[in-house]
């Protein structure tokens, strides 16, 4: 791979994806197909009309459409088919390990049982390992616009399936819903042995990242791009090697940055942070892993070394066993040798 451009190398290297909401991988075509299969009508005349509605001005304008899209998911097969479609795309982008967020409250609130959600996703994860050689794990996210009590009830409902998920995350509308709102339920999740992560510093201030670290004791920060506004926070993240799961095309589509050329990824790397590239909600934001990686490399003129660092960071930041991590890093070393 020595003759490749940095962008070509970015596409070719093995990597992990650590920040992808499975409901955000629902392509408009699949939304329409599932609606038809389930006898539901959609408030959009066509796939094109739905896609045309994907003009977001901020996180909330996206979330409204994201939850509406997810409402076509009713049966175990729907969750399985959605995840399987993502795994095929991820494998094509040389993703060899992925940690997938899911939002059970978006489904249980509509009357879909927890069992349906988790069994459908878990069977797709097992199939990805068996048929594609992609290792996959699930991270259950609490919706932060709902109450901590609702999060506790969701945790309770999911515990019979705990063998199927490795961690707990926090997503949905950030501003006005600081991490500290969920301190008690995250303490319980840590006590139960789950990995813990949280979205912070996407639209919210650096203070929310401090709260994720101090109140929730998260092992990674999802997004975290606003950390650069606080030098003491950058020093803390660097010193503790807290990974940031950054999503460049998401930041562009949700107007966190005006242009990919202004994206903070290069500054995060230059500050010595363990930043990674991820797709967030690839069906809504214009691309999967390699679209994010390649466009970021090109817009910011990232080097071959930056690309290798980002791929290496993705494995360092993942929640795999030491043995699997060593195998993944060896795969990367071989690919770039
Ligand atoms: N941010 C917060 N919550 C979300 C997102 C996101 O980008 N995608 C799905 N839920
Ligand atoms: Zn996200």
Coordinates of C-alpha atoms and ligand atoms in Angstrom, one line a residue:
X1 CA 0.0 0.0 0.0
X2 CA 3.1 2.3 -0.2
X3 CA 2.1 3.7 -3.6
X4 CA -1.4 4.8 -2.5
X5 CA -2.5 8.3 -1.8
X6 CA -3.5 9.0 1.8
X7 CA -7.2 8.9 0.7
X8 CA -6.7 5.6 -1.1
X9 CA -4.9 4.2 2.0
X10 CA -7.8 5.4 4.2
X11 CA -10.3 3.4 2.1
X12 CA -8.1 0.3 2.1
X13 CA -6.9 -0.1 5.7
X14 CA -8.7 -2.3 8.1
X15 CA -10.5 -0.2 10.8
X16 CA -13.1 -0.3 13.5
X17 CA -16.3 1.8 13.6
X18 CA -17.2 2.9 17.2
X19 CA -20.0 5.4 16.7
X20 CA -22.9 4.4 14.4
X21 CA -26.5 4.4 15.4
X22 CA -28.1 1.4 13.7
X23 CA -31.4 3.2 13.2
X24 CA -29.4 5.8 11.3
X25 CA -28.3 3.2 8.8
X26 CA -31.9 2.9 7.5
X27 CA -31.7 3.9 3.9
X28 CA -34.8 5.5 2.4
X29 CA -35.3 2.5 0.1
X30 CA -35.4 0.2 3.1
X31 CA -37.7 2.5 5.0
X32 CA -40.2 2.2 2.1
X33 CA -39.7 -1.5 1.8
X34 CA -40.3 -2.1 5.5
X35 CA -43.3 0.2 5.5
X36 CA -44.8 -1.8 2.7
X37 CA -44.0 -5.2 4.4
X38 CA -45.6 -3.9 7.6
X39 CA -48.7 -2.3 6.0
X40 CA -47.7 1.2 7.2
X41 CA -48.2 4.4 5.2
X42 CA -45.5 7.1 5.2
X43 CA -46.0 10.8 5.1
X44 CA -43.7 10.9 2.0
X45 CA -44.8 10.1 -1.5
X46 CA -41.6 8.5 -2.6
X47 CA -38.0 7.5 -1.7
X48 CA -36.9 10.7 -3.5
X49 CA -39.3 12.9 -1.5
X50 CA -38.1 11.3 1.7
X51 CA -34.4 11.9 0.8
X52 CA -35.2 15.5 -0.2
X53 CA -36.4 16.0 3.4
X54 CA -32.8 15.4 4.6
X55 CA -31.9 19.1 4.8
X56 CA -31.0 19.6 8.5
X57 CA -30.2 22.8 10.3
X58 CA -29.2 21.2 13.6
X59 CA -29.3 18.0 15.7
X60 CA -33.0 18.3 16.6
X61 CA -34.2 18.8 12.9
X62 CA -32.4 15.5 12.2
X63 CA -33.7 13.7 15.2
X64 CA -37.3 14.4 14.3
X65 CA -36.9 12.6 10.9
X66 CA -34.7 9.9 12.4
X67 CA -37.3 8.8 14.9
X68 CA -40.0 9.0 12.2
X69 CA -37.9 6.7 10.0
X70 CA -37.3 4.2 12.8
X71 CA -41.1 3.9 13.3
X72 CA -41.3 1.3 10.4
X73 CA -39.3 -1.2 12.5
X74 CA -41.8 -3.6 14.1
X75 CA -40.6 -7.2 13.9
X76 CA -37.4 -9.0 14.7
X77 CA -36.7 -9.5 11.0
X78 CA -36.9 -5.7 10.5
X79 CA -34.1 -5.1 13.0
X80 CA -32.1 -8.0 11.6
X81 CA -32.5 -6.8 8.0
X82 CA -31.5 -3.2 8.9
X83 CA -28.4 -4.4 10.7
X84 CA -27.4 -6.8 8.0
X85 CA -27.6 -4.1 5.3
X86 CA -25.2 -2.0 7.5
X87 CA -22.8 -4.9 7.9
X88 CA -22.6 -5.4 4.2
X89 CA -21.7 -1.7 3.7
X90 CA -19.2 -1.8 6.6
X91 CA -17.4 -4.9 5.3
X92 CA -17.2 -3.3 1.9
X93 CA -15.4 -0.3 3.6
X94 CA -12.9 -2.7 5.3
X95 CA -14.5 -2.3 8.7
X96 CA -13.4 -5.4 10.6
X97 CA -14.9 -4.5 14.0
X98 CA -17.9 -2.4 14.9
X99 CA -19.6 -1.3 18.1
X100 CA -23.2 -0.4 17.3
X101 CA -25.5 2.0 19.1
X102 CA -29.2 1.2 19.4
X103 CA -32.1 3.2 20.9
X104 CA -34.5 0.8 22.5
X105 CA -36.7 3.6 23.9
X106 CA -37.5 4.7 20.3
X107 CA -39.1 1.3 19.9
X108 CA -40.5 0.2 23.2
X109 CA -42.4 3.6 23.4
X110 CA -44.2 2.4 20.2
X111 CA -45.1 -0.9 21.8
X112 CA -42.3 -3.0 20.2
X113 CA -41.0 -5.4 22.9
X114 CA -37.3 -5.2 24.0
X115 CA -37.0 -8.9 23.1
X116 CA -37.8 -8.1 19.4
X117 CA -35.3 -5.3 19.2
X118 CA -32.4 -7.1 20.8
X119 CA -32.9 -10.5 19.3
X120 CA -33.2 -9.0 15.8
X121 CA -29.9 -7.0 16.2
X122 CA -28.0 -9.8 18.0
X123 CA -28.8 -12.4 15.3
X124 CA -27.4 -10.0 12.7
X125 CA -24.3 -9.4 14.8
X126 CA -23.7 -13.2 15.0
X127 CA -24.3 -13.5 11.2
X128 CA -21.7 -10.7 10.5
X129 CA -19.1 -12.6 12.4
X130 CA -20.0 -15.9 10.7
X131 CA -20.4 -14.8 7.1
X132 CA -18.3 -11.6 6.9
X133 CA -15.6 -12.1 9.6
X134 CA -16.7 -8.7 11.0
X135 CA -16.8 -8.7 14.9
X136 CA -19.8 -6.7 16.2
X137 CA -21.0 -5.7 19.6
X138 CA -24.1 -3.7 20.7
X139 CA -24.2 -0.6 22.9
X140 CA -27.6 0.3 24.4
X141 CA -28.2 4.1 24.4
X142 CA -30.5 6.0 26.7
X143 CA -32.4 8.8 25.1
X144 CA -31.4 11.9 27.1
X145 CA -34.5 13.9 26.4
X146 CA -36.4 11.4 28.5
X147 CA -36.1 11.0 32.2
X148 CA -33.5 9.1 34.3
X149 CA -36.4 7.0 35.6
X150 CA -37.2 6.0 32.0
X151 CA -33.6 5.0 31.6
X152 CA -33.7 2.9 34.7
X153 CA -36.8 1.1 33.4
X154 CA -35.1 0.5 30.1
X155 CA -32.1 -0.9 31.8
X156 CA -34.3 -3.2 33.8
X157 CA -36.2 -4.4 30.7
X158 CA -32.9 -5.0 28.9
X159 CA -31.1 -6.9 31.6
X160 CA -32.6 -10.3 30.7
X161 CA -30.6 -9.9 27.4
X162 CA -27.4 -8.6 28.9
X163 CA -25.3 -11.2 27.2
X164 CA -26.1 -9.4 23.9
X165 CA -24.8 -5.9 24.7
X166 CA -21.4 -4.8 26.1
X167 CA -22.1 -1.2 27.0
X168 CA -24.3 1.8 27.6
X169 CA -24.4 5.1 25.8
X170 CA -26.3 8.4 25.9
X171 CA -27.7 10.1 22.8
X172 CA -30.5 12.3 21.4
X173 CA -31.1 16.0 22.1
X174 CA -27.9 17.2 23.9
X175 CA -28.4 20.9 24.9
X176 CA -30.6 21.1 28.0
X177 CA -29.9 17.5 28.9
X178 CA -26.5 17.4 30.5
X179 CA -24.8 14.1 31.4
X180 CA -25.3 14.7 35.1
X181 CA -29.0 14.1 34.6
X182 CA -28.0 10.4 34.3
X183 CA -25.4 10.0 37.1
X184 CA -27.3 7.5 39.1
X185 CA -28.3 5.2 36.2
X186 CA -24.8 5.2 34.8
X187 CA -23.4 4.4 38.3
X188 CA -25.7 1.3 38.2
X189 CA -24.5 0.4 34.7
X190 CA -20.9 0.6 35.8
X191 CA -21.7 -1.5 38.8
X192 CA -23.2 -4.1 36.5
X193 CA -20.0 -4.3 34.5
X194 CA -21.0 -2.5 31.3
X195 CA -18.7 -0.2 29.4
X196 CA -20.0 3.3 29.4
X197 CA -19.8 6.1 26.8
X198 CA -21.8 9.3 26.2
X199 CA -22.4 11.8 23.4
X200 CA -21.0 15.1 24.6
X201 CA -19.6 18.2 23.0
X202 CA -21.4 17.8 19.7
X203 CA -23.7 20.8 20.2
X204 CA -23.2 21.0 24.0
X205 CA -20.4 22.9 25.7
X206 CA -17.1 21.6 27.0
X207 CA -18.8 21.5 30.5
X208 CA -20.9 18.6 29.3
X209 CA -17.7 16.6 28.4
X210 CA -16.3 17.3 31.9
X211 CA -19.6 15.9 33.3
X212 CA -19.4 12.8 31.1
X213 CA -15.9 12.2 32.4
X214 CA -16.5 13.1 36.1
X215 CA -20.2 12.3 36.7
X216 CA -20.7 9.3 34.4
X217 CA -17.0 8.2 34.3
X218 CA -17.3 7.4 30.6
X219 CA -14.5 5.5 28.9
X220 CA -14.9 7.3 25.6
X221 CA -16.6 10.6 24.4
X222 CA -18.9 10.4 21.4
X223 CA -18.2 13.5 19.2
X224 CA -16.3 15.7 21.7
X225 CA -15.3 18.1 19.0
X226 CA -16.1 21.1 21.2
X227 CA -13.3 20.0 23.6
X228 CA -10.9 22.2 21.7
X229 CA -12.6 25.3 23.3
X230 CA -11.1 24.2 26.7
X231 CA -7.3 23.7 26.9
X232 CA -7.5 22.1 30.3
X233 CA -10.0 19.6 28.9
X234 CA -7.8 18.8 26.0
X235 CA -4.9 18.2 28.4
X236 CA -7.1 15.9 30.5
X237 CA -8.3 13.9 27.4
X238 CA -4.8 13.6 26.1
X239 CA -3.2 12.6 29.4
X240 CA -5.9 9.9 30.1
X241 CA -6.1 8.8 26.4
X242 CA -9.8 9.1 26.4
X243 CA -10.9 8.4 22.9
X244 CA -13.2 10.7 20.9
X245 CA -15.5 9.0 18.3
X246 CA -15.7 11.8 15.8
X247 CA -18.2 11.9 12.9
X248 CA -17.1 14.4 10.2
X249 CA -20.0 14.1 7.7
X250 CA -22.4 14.3 10.6
X251 CA -20.8 17.5 11.8
X252 CA -21.1 18.9 8.3
X253 CA -24.8 17.9 7.8
X254 CA -25.9 19.1 11.2
X255 CA -24.0 22.4 10.8
X256 CA -21.6 21.8 13.6
X257 CA -19.0 22.9 11.0
X258 CA -19.8 25.0 7.9
X259 CA -17.2 23.3 5.7
X260 CA -15.2 20.0 6.0
X261 CA -12.1 22.2 5.4
X262 CA -12.8 23.7 8.9
X263 CA -13.3 20.4 10.6
X264 CA -11.3 20.1 13.9
X265 CA -10.1 16.5 13.1
X266 CA -6.6 17.6 12.2
X267 CA -6.4 19.9 15.3
X268 CA -7.5 17.0 17.5
X269 CA -4.8 14.7 16.1
X270 CA -2.2 17.4 16.4
X271 CA -3.2 17.9 20.1
X272 CA -2.3 14.2 20.6
X273 CA -5.9 13.1 21.2
X274 CA -7.1 9.5 20.4
X275 CA -9.6 10.6 17.8
X276 CA -11.3 8.2 15.5
X277 CA -13.4 8.5 12.3
X278 CA -17.0 7.2 12.3
X279 CA -20.3 7.6 10.3
X280 CA -22.9 8.3 13.1
X281 CA -26.0 8.0 10.9
X282 CA -24.7 7.1 7.5
X283 CA -28.0 6.8 5.7
X284 CA -28.8 10.4 6.7
X285 CA -25.5 12.2 6.6
X286 CA -24.1 11.3 3.1
X287 CA -22.0 8.2 3.7
X288 CA -20.5 5.3 5.5
X289 CA -17.1 4.8 7.0
X290 CA -15.0 5.3 3.9
X291 CA -17.0 8.3 2.7
X292 CA -16.2 9.9 6.0
X293 CA -12.6 8.9 6.0
X294 CA -11.7 9.7 2.4
X295 CA -13.5 13.1 2.4
X296 CA -11.9 14.1 5.7
X297 CA -8.4 13.1 4.4
X298 CA -8.9 15.1 1.3
X299 CA -10.5 18.2 2.9
X300 CA -7.8 18.5 5.6
X301 CA -4.9 17.2 3.6
X302 CA -4.3 14.5 6.2
X303 CA -1.0 12.5 5.7
X304 CA -0.3 8.8 5.4
X305 CA 0.8 8.9 9.1
X306 CA -2.5 10.6 10.1
X307 CA -4.4 7.9 8.3
X308 CA -2.5 5.1 10.0
X309 CA -2.9 6.9 13.4
X310 CA -6.7 7.1 12.9
X311 CA -7.0 3.4 12.0
X312 CA -4.7 2.5 14.9
X313 CA -6.8 4.7 17.3
X314 CA -10.0 2.9 16.2
X315 CA -8.5 -0.4 17.5
X316 CA -7.0 1.2 20.6
X317 CA -10.4 2.7 21.5
X318 CA -12.5 -0.4 20.9
X319 CA -13.8 -2.6 23.6
X320 CA -12.4 -5.8 22.3
X321 CA -10.3 -8.3 24.3
X322 CA -6.5 -7.8 24.4
X323 CA -6.1 -10.8 22.2
X324 CA -8.5 -9.5 19.5
X325 CA -6.9 -6.0 19.7
X326 CA -3.5 -7.5 19.1
X327 CA -4.8 -9.4 16.1
X328 CA -6.5 -6.2 14.7
X329 CA -3.3 -4.1 15.2
X330 CA -1.3 -6.8 13.5
X331 CA -3.8 -6.8 10.6
X332 CA -3.2 -3.1 10.2
X333 CA 0.6 -3.4 10.5
X334 CA 0.6 -6.0 7.7
X335 CA -1.7 -3.9 5.5
X336 CA 0.6 -0.8 5.7
X337 CA 3.9 -2.6 5.7
Ligands
LIG1 N1 -26.4 12.9 18.1 C1 -27.2 12.6 19.1 N2 -28.1 11.6 19.1 C2 -28.2 10.9 18.0 C3 -27.4 11.1 16.9 C4 -26.5 12.1 17.0 O1 -25.7 12.4 16.0 N3 -27.8 10.2 16.0 C5 -28.8 9.4 16.6 N4 -29.0 9.8 17.8
LIG2 ZN1 -24.1 9.8 17.4

